[in-house]
XYZ file of C-alpha atoms in Angstrom:
599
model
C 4.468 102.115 -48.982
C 3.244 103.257 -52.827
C 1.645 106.732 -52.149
C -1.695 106.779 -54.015
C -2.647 109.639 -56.094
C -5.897 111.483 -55.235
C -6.140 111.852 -58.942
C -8.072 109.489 -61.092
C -6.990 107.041 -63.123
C -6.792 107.956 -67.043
C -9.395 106.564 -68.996
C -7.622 102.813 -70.815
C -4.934 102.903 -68.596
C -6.357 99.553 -66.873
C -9.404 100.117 -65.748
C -12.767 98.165 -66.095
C -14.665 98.156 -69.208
C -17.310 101.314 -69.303
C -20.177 99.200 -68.784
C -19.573 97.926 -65.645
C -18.058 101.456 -64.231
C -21.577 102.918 -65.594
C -23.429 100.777 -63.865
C -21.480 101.023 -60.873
C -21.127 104.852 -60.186
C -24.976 105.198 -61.151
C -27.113 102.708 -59.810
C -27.199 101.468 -55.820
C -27.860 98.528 -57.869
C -24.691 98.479 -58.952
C -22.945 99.100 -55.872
C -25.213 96.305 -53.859
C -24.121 94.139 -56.985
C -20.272 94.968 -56.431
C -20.656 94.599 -52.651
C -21.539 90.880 -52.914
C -18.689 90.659 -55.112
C -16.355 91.524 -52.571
C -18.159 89.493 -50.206
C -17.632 86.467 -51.574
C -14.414 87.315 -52.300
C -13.333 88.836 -48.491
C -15.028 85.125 -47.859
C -12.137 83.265 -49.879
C -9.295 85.409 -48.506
C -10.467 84.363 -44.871
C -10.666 81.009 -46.252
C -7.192 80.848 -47.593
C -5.310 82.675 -45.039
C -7.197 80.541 -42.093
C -6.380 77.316 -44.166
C -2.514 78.179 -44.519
C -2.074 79.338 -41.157
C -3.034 76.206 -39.763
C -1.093 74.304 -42.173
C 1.669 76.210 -41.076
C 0.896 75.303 -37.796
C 1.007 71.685 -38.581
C 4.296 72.235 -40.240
C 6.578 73.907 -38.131
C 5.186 72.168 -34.579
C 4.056 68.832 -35.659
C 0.480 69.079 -35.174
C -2.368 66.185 -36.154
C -4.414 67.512 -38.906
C -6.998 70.440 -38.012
C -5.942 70.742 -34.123
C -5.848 73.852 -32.813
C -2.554 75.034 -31.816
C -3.324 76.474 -28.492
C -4.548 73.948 -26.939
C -1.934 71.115 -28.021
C -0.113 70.285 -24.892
C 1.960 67.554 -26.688
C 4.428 70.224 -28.808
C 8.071 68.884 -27.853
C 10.165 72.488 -26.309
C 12.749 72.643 -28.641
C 9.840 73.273 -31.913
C 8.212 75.579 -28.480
C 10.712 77.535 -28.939
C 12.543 77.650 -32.364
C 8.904 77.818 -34.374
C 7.769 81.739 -33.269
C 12.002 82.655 -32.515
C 13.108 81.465 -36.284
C 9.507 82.395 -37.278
C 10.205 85.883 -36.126
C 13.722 85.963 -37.675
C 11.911 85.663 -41.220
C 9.209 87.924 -40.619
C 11.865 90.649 -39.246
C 14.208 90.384 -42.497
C 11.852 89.918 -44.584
C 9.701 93.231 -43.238
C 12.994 95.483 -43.417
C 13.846 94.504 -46.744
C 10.109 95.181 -47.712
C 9.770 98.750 -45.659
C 12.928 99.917 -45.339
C 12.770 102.350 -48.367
C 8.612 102.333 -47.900
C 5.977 104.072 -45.434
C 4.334 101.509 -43.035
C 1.286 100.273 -44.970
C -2.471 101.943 -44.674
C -4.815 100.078 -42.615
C -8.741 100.231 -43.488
C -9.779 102.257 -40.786
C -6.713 105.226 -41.654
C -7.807 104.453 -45.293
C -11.112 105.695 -44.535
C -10.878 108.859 -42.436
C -7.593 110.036 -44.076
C -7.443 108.905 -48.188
C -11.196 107.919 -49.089
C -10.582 104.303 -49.367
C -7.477 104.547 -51.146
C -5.162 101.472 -50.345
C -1.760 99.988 -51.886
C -2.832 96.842 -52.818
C 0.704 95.518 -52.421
C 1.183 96.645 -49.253
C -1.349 95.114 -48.318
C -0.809 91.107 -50.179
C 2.317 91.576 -47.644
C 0.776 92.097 -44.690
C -1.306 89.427 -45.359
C 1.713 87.038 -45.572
C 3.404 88.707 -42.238
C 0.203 88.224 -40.560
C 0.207 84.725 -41.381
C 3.628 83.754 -41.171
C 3.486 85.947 -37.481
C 0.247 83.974 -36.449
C 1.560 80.149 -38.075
C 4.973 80.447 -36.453
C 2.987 81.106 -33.407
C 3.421 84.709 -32.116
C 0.133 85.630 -30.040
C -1.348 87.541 -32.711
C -4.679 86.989 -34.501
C -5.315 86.563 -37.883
C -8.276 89.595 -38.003
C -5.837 92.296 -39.185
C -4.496 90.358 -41.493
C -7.926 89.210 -42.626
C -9.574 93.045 -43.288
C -6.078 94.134 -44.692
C -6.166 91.793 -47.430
C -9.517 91.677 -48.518
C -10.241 95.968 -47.952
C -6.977 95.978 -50.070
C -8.567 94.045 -52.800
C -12.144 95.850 -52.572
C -9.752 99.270 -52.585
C -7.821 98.029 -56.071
C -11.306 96.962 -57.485
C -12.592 100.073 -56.652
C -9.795 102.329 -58.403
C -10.116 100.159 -61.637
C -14.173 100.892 -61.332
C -12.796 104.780 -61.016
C -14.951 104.926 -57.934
C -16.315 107.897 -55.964
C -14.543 108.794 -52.586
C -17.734 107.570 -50.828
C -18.356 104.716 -52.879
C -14.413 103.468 -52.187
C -14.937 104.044 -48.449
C -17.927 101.715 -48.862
C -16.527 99.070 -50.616
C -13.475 98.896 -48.143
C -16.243 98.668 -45.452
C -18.011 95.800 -47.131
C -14.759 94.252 -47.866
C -13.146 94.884 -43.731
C -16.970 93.770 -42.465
C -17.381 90.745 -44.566
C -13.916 89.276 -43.674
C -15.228 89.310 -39.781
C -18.230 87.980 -40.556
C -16.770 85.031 -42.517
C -14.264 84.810 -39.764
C -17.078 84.467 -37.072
C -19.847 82.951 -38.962
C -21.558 86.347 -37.916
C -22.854 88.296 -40.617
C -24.138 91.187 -38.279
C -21.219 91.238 -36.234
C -19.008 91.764 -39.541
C -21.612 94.261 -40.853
C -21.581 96.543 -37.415
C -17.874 96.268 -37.505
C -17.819 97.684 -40.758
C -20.261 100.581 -39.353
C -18.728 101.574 -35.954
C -14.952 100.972 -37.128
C -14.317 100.915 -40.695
C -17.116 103.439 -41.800
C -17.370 105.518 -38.557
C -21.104 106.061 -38.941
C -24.340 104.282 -39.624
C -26.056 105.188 -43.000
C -29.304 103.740 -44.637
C -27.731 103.960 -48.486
C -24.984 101.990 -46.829
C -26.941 99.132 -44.604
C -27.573 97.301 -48.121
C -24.139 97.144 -49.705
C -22.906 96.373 -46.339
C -24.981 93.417 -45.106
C -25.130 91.758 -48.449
C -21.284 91.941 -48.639
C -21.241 90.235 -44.735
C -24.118 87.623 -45.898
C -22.532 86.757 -49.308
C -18.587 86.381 -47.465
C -20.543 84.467 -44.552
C -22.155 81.887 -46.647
C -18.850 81.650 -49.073
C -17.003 80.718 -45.916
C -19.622 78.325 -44.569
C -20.292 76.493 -47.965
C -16.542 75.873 -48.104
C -15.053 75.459 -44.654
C -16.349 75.359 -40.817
C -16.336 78.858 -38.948
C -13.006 79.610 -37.770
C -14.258 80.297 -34.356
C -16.736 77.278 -33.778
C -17.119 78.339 -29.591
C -18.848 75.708 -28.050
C -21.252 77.273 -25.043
C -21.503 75.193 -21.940
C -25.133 75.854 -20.123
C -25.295 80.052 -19.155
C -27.757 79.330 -16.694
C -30.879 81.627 -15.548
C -29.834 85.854 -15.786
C -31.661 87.843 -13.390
C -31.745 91.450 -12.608
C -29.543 90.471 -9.717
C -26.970 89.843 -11.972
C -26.959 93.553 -13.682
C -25.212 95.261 -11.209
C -22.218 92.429 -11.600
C -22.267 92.572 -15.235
C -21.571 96.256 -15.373
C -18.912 95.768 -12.758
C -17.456 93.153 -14.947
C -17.793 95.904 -18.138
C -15.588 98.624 -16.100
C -13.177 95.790 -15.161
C -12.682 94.741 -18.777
C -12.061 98.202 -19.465
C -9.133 98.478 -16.930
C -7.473 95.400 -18.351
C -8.051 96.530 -21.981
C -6.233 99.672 -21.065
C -3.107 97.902 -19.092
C -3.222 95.631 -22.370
C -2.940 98.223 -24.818
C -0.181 100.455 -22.879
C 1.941 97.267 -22.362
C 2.621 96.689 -25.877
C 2.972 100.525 -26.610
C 6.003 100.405 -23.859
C 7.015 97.006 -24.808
C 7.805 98.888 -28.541
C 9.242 101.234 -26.798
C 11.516 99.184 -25.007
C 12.652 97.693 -28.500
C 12.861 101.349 -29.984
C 15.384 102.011 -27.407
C 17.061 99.147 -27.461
C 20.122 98.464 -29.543
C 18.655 95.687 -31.290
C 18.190 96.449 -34.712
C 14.639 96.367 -36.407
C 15.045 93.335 -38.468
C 15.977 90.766 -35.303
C 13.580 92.226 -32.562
C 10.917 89.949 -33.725
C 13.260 86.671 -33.139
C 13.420 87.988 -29.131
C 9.538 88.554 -28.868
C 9.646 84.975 -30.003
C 11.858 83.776 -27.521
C 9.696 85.501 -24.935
C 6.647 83.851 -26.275
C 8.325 80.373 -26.584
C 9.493 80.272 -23.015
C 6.077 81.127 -22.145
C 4.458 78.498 -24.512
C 6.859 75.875 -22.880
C 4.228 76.132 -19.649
C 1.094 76.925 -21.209
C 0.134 76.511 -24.805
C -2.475 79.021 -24.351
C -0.261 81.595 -25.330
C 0.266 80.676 -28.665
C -1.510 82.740 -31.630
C -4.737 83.674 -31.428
C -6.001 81.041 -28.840
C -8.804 79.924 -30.887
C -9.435 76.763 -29.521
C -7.870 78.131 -25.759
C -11.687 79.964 -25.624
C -13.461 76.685 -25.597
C -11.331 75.771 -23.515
C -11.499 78.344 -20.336
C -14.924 78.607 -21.078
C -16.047 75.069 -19.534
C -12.991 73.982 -17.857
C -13.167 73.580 -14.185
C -9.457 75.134 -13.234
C -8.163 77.011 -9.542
C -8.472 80.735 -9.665
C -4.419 81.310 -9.579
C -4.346 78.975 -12.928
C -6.715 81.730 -14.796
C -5.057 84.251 -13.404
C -1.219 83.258 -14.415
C -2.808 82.409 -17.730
C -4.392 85.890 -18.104
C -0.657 87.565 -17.228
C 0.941 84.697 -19.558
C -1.401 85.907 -22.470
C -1.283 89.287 -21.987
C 2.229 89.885 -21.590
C 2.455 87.574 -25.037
C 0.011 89.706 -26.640
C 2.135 92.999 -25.620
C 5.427 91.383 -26.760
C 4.471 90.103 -30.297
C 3.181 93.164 -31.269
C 6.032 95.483 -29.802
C 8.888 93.152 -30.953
C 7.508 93.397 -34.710
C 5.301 90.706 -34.885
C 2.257 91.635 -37.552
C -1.468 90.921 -36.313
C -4.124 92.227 -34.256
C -5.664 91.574 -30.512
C -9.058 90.858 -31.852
C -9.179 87.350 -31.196
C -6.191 87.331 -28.262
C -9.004 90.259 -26.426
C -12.441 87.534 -26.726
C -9.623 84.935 -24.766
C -8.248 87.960 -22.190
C -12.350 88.587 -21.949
C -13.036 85.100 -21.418
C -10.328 84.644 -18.498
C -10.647 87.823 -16.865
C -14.575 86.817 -16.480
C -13.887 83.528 -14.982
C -11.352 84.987 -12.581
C -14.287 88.086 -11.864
C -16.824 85.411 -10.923
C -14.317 83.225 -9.265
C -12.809 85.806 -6.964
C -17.217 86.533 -6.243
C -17.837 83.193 -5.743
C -15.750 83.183 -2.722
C -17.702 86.240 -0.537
C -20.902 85.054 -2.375
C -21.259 81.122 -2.844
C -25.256 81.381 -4.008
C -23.280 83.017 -7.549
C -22.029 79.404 -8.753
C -23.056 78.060 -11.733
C -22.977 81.698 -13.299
C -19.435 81.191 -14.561
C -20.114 80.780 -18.256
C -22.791 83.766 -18.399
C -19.689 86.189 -16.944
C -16.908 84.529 -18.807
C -19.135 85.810 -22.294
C -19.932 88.699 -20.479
C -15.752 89.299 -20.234
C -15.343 87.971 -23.853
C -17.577 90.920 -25.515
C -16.646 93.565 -23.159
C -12.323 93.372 -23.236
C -12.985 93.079 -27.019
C -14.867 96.238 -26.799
C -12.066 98.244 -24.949
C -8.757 96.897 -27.005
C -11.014 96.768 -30.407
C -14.239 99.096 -30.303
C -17.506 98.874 -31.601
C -19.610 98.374 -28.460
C -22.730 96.790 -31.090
C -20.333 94.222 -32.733
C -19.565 92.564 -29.738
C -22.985 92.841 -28.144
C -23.855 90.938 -31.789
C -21.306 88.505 -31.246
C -22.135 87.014 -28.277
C -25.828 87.024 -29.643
C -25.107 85.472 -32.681
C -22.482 83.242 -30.616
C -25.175 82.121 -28.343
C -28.732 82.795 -29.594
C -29.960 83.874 -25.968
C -31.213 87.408 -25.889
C -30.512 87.634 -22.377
C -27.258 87.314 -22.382
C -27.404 90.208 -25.122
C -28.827 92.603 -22.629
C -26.135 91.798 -20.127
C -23.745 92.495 -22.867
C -24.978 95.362 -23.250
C -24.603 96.755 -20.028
C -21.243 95.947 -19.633
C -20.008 96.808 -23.115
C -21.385 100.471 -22.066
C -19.420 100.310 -18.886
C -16.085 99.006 -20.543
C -16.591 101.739 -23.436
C -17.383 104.168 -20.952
C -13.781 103.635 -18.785
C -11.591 103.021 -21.500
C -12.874 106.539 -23.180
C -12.832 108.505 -19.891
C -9.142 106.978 -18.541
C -7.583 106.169 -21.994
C -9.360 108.080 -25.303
C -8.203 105.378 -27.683
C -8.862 101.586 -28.956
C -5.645 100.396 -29.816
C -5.926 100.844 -33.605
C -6.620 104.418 -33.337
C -3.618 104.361 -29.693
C -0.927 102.888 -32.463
C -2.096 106.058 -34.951
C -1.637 108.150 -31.827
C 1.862 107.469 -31.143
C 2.818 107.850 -35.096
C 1.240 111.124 -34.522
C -1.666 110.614 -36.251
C -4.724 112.577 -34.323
C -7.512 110.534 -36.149
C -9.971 108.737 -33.090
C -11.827 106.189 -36.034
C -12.731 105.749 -39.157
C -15.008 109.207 -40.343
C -13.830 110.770 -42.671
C -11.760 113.693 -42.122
C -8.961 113.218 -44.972
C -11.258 115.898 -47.135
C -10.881 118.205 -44.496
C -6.726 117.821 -44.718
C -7.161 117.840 -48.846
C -9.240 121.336 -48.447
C -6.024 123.680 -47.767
C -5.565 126.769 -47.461
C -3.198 126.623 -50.584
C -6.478 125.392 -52.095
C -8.591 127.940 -51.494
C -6.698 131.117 -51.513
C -6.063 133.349 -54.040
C -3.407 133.797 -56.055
C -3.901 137.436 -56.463
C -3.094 139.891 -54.119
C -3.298 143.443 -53.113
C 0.526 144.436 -51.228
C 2.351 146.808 -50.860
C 5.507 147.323 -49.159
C 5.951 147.573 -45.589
C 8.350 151.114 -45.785
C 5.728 152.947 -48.774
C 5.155 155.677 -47.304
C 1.396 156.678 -46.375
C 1.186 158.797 -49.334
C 2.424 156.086 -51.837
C -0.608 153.344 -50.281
C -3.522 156.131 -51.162
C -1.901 157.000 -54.638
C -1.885 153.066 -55.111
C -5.257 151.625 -53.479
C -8.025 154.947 -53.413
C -11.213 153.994 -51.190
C -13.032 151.139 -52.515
C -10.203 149.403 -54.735
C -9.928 146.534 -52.089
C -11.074 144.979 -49.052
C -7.519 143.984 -47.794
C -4.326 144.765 -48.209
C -0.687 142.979 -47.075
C 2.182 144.642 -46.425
C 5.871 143.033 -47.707
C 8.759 143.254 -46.423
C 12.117 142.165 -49.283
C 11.944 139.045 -51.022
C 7.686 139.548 -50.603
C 8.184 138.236 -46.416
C 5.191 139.063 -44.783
C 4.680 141.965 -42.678
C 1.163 142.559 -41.711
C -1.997 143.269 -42.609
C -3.163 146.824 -43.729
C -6.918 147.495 -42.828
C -7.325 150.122 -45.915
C -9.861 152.105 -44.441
C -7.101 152.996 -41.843
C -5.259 154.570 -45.074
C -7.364 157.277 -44.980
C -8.110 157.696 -40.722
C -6.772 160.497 -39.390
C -4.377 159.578 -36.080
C -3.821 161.971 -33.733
C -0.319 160.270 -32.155
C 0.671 159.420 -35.581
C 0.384 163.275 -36.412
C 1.930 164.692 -33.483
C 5.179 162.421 -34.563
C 4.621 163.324 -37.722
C 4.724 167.501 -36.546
C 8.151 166.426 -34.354
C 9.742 164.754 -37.171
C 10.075 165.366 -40.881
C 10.217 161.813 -42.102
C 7.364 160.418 -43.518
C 4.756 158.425 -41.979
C 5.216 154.412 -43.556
C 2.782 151.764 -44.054
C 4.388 150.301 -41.319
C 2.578 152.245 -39.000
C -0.696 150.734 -39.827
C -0.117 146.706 -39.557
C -1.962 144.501 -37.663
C -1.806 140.610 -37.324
C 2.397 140.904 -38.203
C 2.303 136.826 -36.556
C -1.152 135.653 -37.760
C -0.397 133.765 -40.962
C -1.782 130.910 -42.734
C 0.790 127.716 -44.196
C -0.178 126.378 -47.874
C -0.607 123.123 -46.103
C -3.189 123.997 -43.122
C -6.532 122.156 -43.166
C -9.475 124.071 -43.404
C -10.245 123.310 -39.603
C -7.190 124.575 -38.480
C -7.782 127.520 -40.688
C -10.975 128.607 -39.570
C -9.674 128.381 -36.390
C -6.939 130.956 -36.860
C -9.735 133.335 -38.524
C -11.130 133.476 -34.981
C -8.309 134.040 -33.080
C -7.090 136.666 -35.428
C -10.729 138.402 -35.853
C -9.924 139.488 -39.444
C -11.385 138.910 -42.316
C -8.683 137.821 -44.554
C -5.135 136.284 -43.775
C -2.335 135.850 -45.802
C -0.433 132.527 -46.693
C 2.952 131.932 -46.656
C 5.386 129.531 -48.211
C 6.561 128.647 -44.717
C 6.747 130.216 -41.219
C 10.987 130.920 -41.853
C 10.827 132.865 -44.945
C 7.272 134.369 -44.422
C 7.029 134.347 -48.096
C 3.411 135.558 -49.412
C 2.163 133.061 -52.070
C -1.702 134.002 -51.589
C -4.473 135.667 -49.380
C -7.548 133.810 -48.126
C -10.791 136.018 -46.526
C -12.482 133.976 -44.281
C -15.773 134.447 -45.895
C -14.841 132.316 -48.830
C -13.366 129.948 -46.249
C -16.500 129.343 -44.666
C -18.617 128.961 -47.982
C -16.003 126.228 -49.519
C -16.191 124.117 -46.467
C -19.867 124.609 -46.156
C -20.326 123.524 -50.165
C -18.153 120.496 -49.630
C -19.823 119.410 -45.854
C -23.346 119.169 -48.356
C -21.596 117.747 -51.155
C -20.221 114.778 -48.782
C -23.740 114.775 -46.913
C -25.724 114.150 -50.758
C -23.357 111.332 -51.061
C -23.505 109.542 -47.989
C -27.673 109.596 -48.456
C -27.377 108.531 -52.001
C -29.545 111.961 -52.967
């Protein structure tokens, strides 16, 4: 991956002429202007990756024009099976020849908590064409990742031309992640809250404009030019009664313990492959193979089951038949994505969702026959909610299923069991599985706020260069003849090459000790510095954020801290009081705060 700069861009070096950068970085005109720009164009990246996945559909399994690939039941075994395994072999070379010298590309929501927006614009073009060649050679992946890579990529690359600031580039990759769901779903609030709860990480009023025109403007672009690319078709829900709540929330916290077995399978299924002896570039080709076998009995397996939801949600099928189906499409899910496979469960969770609520109801039915008829209402109810523990966002899938459906009924019940699914999946598992895959890279970040300025504002940052020492054998003698009362507030003791030793509180310079003067009496030698240190293993690295640096400050109860080179050598490079800690993180918390509310 290209490692972007934090600095700007030299003026003429390729940016955009003045006028428009001007008018940009001072007027919310400009930026609701520049919003709809990436709108429209988020809508014509959906529009062109949707259209060539389904042409590569068509291609490599012999599909009529425009039918959907996981419901085609007429797909001969042998193209089953060689589309996603040789599919797979090409997205596995090609991948290691593209990463094997690069960092795994930045994904919107780590571009927005950790590098203000900042995205490689390459990187992400070729995620766009693994995600696509993933989802066309039919790997159970959606297209969704693919979709906000591409088009957040190309609002980030805009925005670095435009020499944008760090809030205004978050922004921008918000419109640009928000607009290419809403296009996707014909759902211009559902794009817009995704942009909010899981691209942004907040809800602002300076950014509800940008954001919403960006969602409208990619919406209509994608309507004008081509059908939604999930058209759901809603059988009758029937009547929803209060009756019904206490279901729907059991549903919720069901959803939630499927959306956690979903998202640990494919973290061990990657595991598996880590520890495999397959090498990187041909683990794809066996996640194929898996899928393929599987697609062989059920097409419903294949990518992101698009037209599979209209299909479980009216078909009349035996409980055991949603159930192997559920398995089939999880265990596809899990293996795509830990064999190397590039997409997202977006899509593949509204299917799991729509299953698991047919086989809920189903399973009810059975105790309590008066509940038939209600198997639509809890198969949406399962849509919105397993999207809500694999994805997030409990609002953008309580918007989907109203803007899905129109009935503000339904909505409620959504509700209620999107709380209950969020609730589980955060009190049993802490992650969605974006922010689970940043977990197991290491990555601590739980969504999309922004705490990359936090990592920027070091401790090598804010120390000073400056410092008072003196070395750890001086003797006591030496220290006053060097610092007399009042020269300084602190003072660090060295040991050779300027290691660390400890801090010298000067005041004690000049305290009489009792102990230390009874040694002193018994021996002729010369009381040392040495005597006098305190905090000899509280130290501060260069590279420590400013959290984790006010947090040593409290352990250590001093007012200022040294900072090393690195914890081996102990080498001073600077000292940092606490005081001016505290101010510099303060200053830049309101500086951030003015920007987010456009004051």
């Amino acid at each position: 991956m290209i490692t972007v700069k934090a600095t700007e861009t030299p003026a003429g070096t390729g940016d955009a002429p003045q006028g428009w950068r001007a008018l940009v970085r001072s007027s919310e005109i400009g930026i609701v202007v520049l919003a709809c720009v990436v709108g429209v164009l988020a809508g014509l990246v959906v529009l062109a990756m949707s259209f060539t996945t389904q042409l590569l559909h068509e291609m490599i399994f012999g599909l009529p024009h425009t039918q959907r690939l996981s419901i085609t039941t007429t797909i001969p075994p042998w193209r089953a099976l060689a589309g996603p395994v040789l599919g797979g072999l090409v997205i596995g070379c090609a991948s290691w020849l593209f990463f094997r010298r690069r960092k795994q590309p930045i994904d919107p929501i780590e571009a927005n908590a950790l590098h203000g927006g900042r995205m490689s614009f390459r990187d992400s073009v070729f995620v766009a064409l693994q995600t696509m060649g993933s989802s066309g050679a039919g790997a159970s992946v959606g297209l969704e990742a693919g979709y906000t890579q591409a088009a957040s990529g190309l609002a980030s690359h805009i925005g670095r031309r435009l020499r944008l600031r760090r809030a205004d580039m978050r922004l921008m990759v918000g419109c640009a992640a928000g607009g290419a769901i809403g296009a996707a779903f014909d759902a211009p609030l559902t794009g817009a809250f995704y942009a909010f709860e899981l691209i942004l990480g907040s809800y602002s009023i300076a950014a509800f404009v940008p954001v919403m025109a960006a969602t409208f403007m990619a919406t209509v672009t994608h309507s004008v030019l081509a059908p939604a690319l999930l058209a759901v078709e809603v059988p009758p829900i029937g009547a929803i009664t209060m009756a019904n709540l206490p279901l729907v929330v059991m549903l919720g916290a069901t959803c939630g313990l499927v959306g956690i077995v979903v998202m640990r399978a494919a973290a061990f299924v990657e595991a598996g492959f880590r520890r495999s002896r397959i090498p990187t570039w041909l683990r794809p080709a066996f996640g194929g193979l898996v899928v393929g076998a599987l697609a062989i009995w059920n097409p419903s397996v294949f990518s992101a089951g698009h037209g599979a939801i209209n299909l479980y949600l009216g078909i009349d099928a035996s409980l055991m038949l949603f159930a192997l189906v559920l398995v089939a499409k999880a265990l596809a899910s899990s293996v795509s994505i830990g064999s190397g496979f590039r997409g997202g469960l977006f899509f593949a969770s509204l299917l799991l969702g729509v299953l698991t609520g047919r086989l809920f109801i189903g399973v009810l039915t059975l105790a309590f026959p008066n509940l038939a008829g209600h198997e639509t209402l809890f198969a949406l109810v399962g849509m919105s909610s397993l999207a809500v523990s694999i994805v997030g966002g409990p609002m953008t899938m309580t918007l989907l299923a109203l803007e899905m459906t129109g009935d503000l009924k339904l909505t409620l019940a959504v509700v209620g069991a999107a709380g209950a699914a969020s609730l589980v999946t955060r009190r049993l598992f802490g992650f969605s599985f974006a922010t689970w895959r940043f977990h197991l890279r290491g990555e601590s970040i739980r969504g999309a706020h922004d705490v990359g300025w936090m990592r920027d504002l070091t401790a090598g940052s804010m120390m000073r260069i400056e410092v008072p020492k003196i070395a750890a054998d001086a003797t006591i003698a030496e220290a006053r003849l060097k610092y007399p009362p009042g020269s300084t507030s602190y003072l660090v003791a060295v040991g050779p090459g300027d290691a660390y030793a400890g801090m010298v509180p000067p005041g004690a310079l000049y305290e009489p000790d009792p102990a230390l003067d009874e040694e002193a009496a018994a021996e002729p030698a010369p009381r040392t510095v040495r005597h006098l240190l305190r905090n000899t293993d509280r130290m501060l690295l260069a590279d420590m954020s400013v959290r984790d640096t006010l947090k040593l400050f409290n352990e250590a109860e001093s007012e200022a801290l040294p900072v090393v080179a690195d914890r081996d050598s102990r080498r001073l490079v600077g000292i940092l009081s606490e005081a001016h800690a505290i101010k510099r993180y303060s200053d830049e918390v309101s500086r951030r705060n003015r920007e987010l509310t456009g004051e």
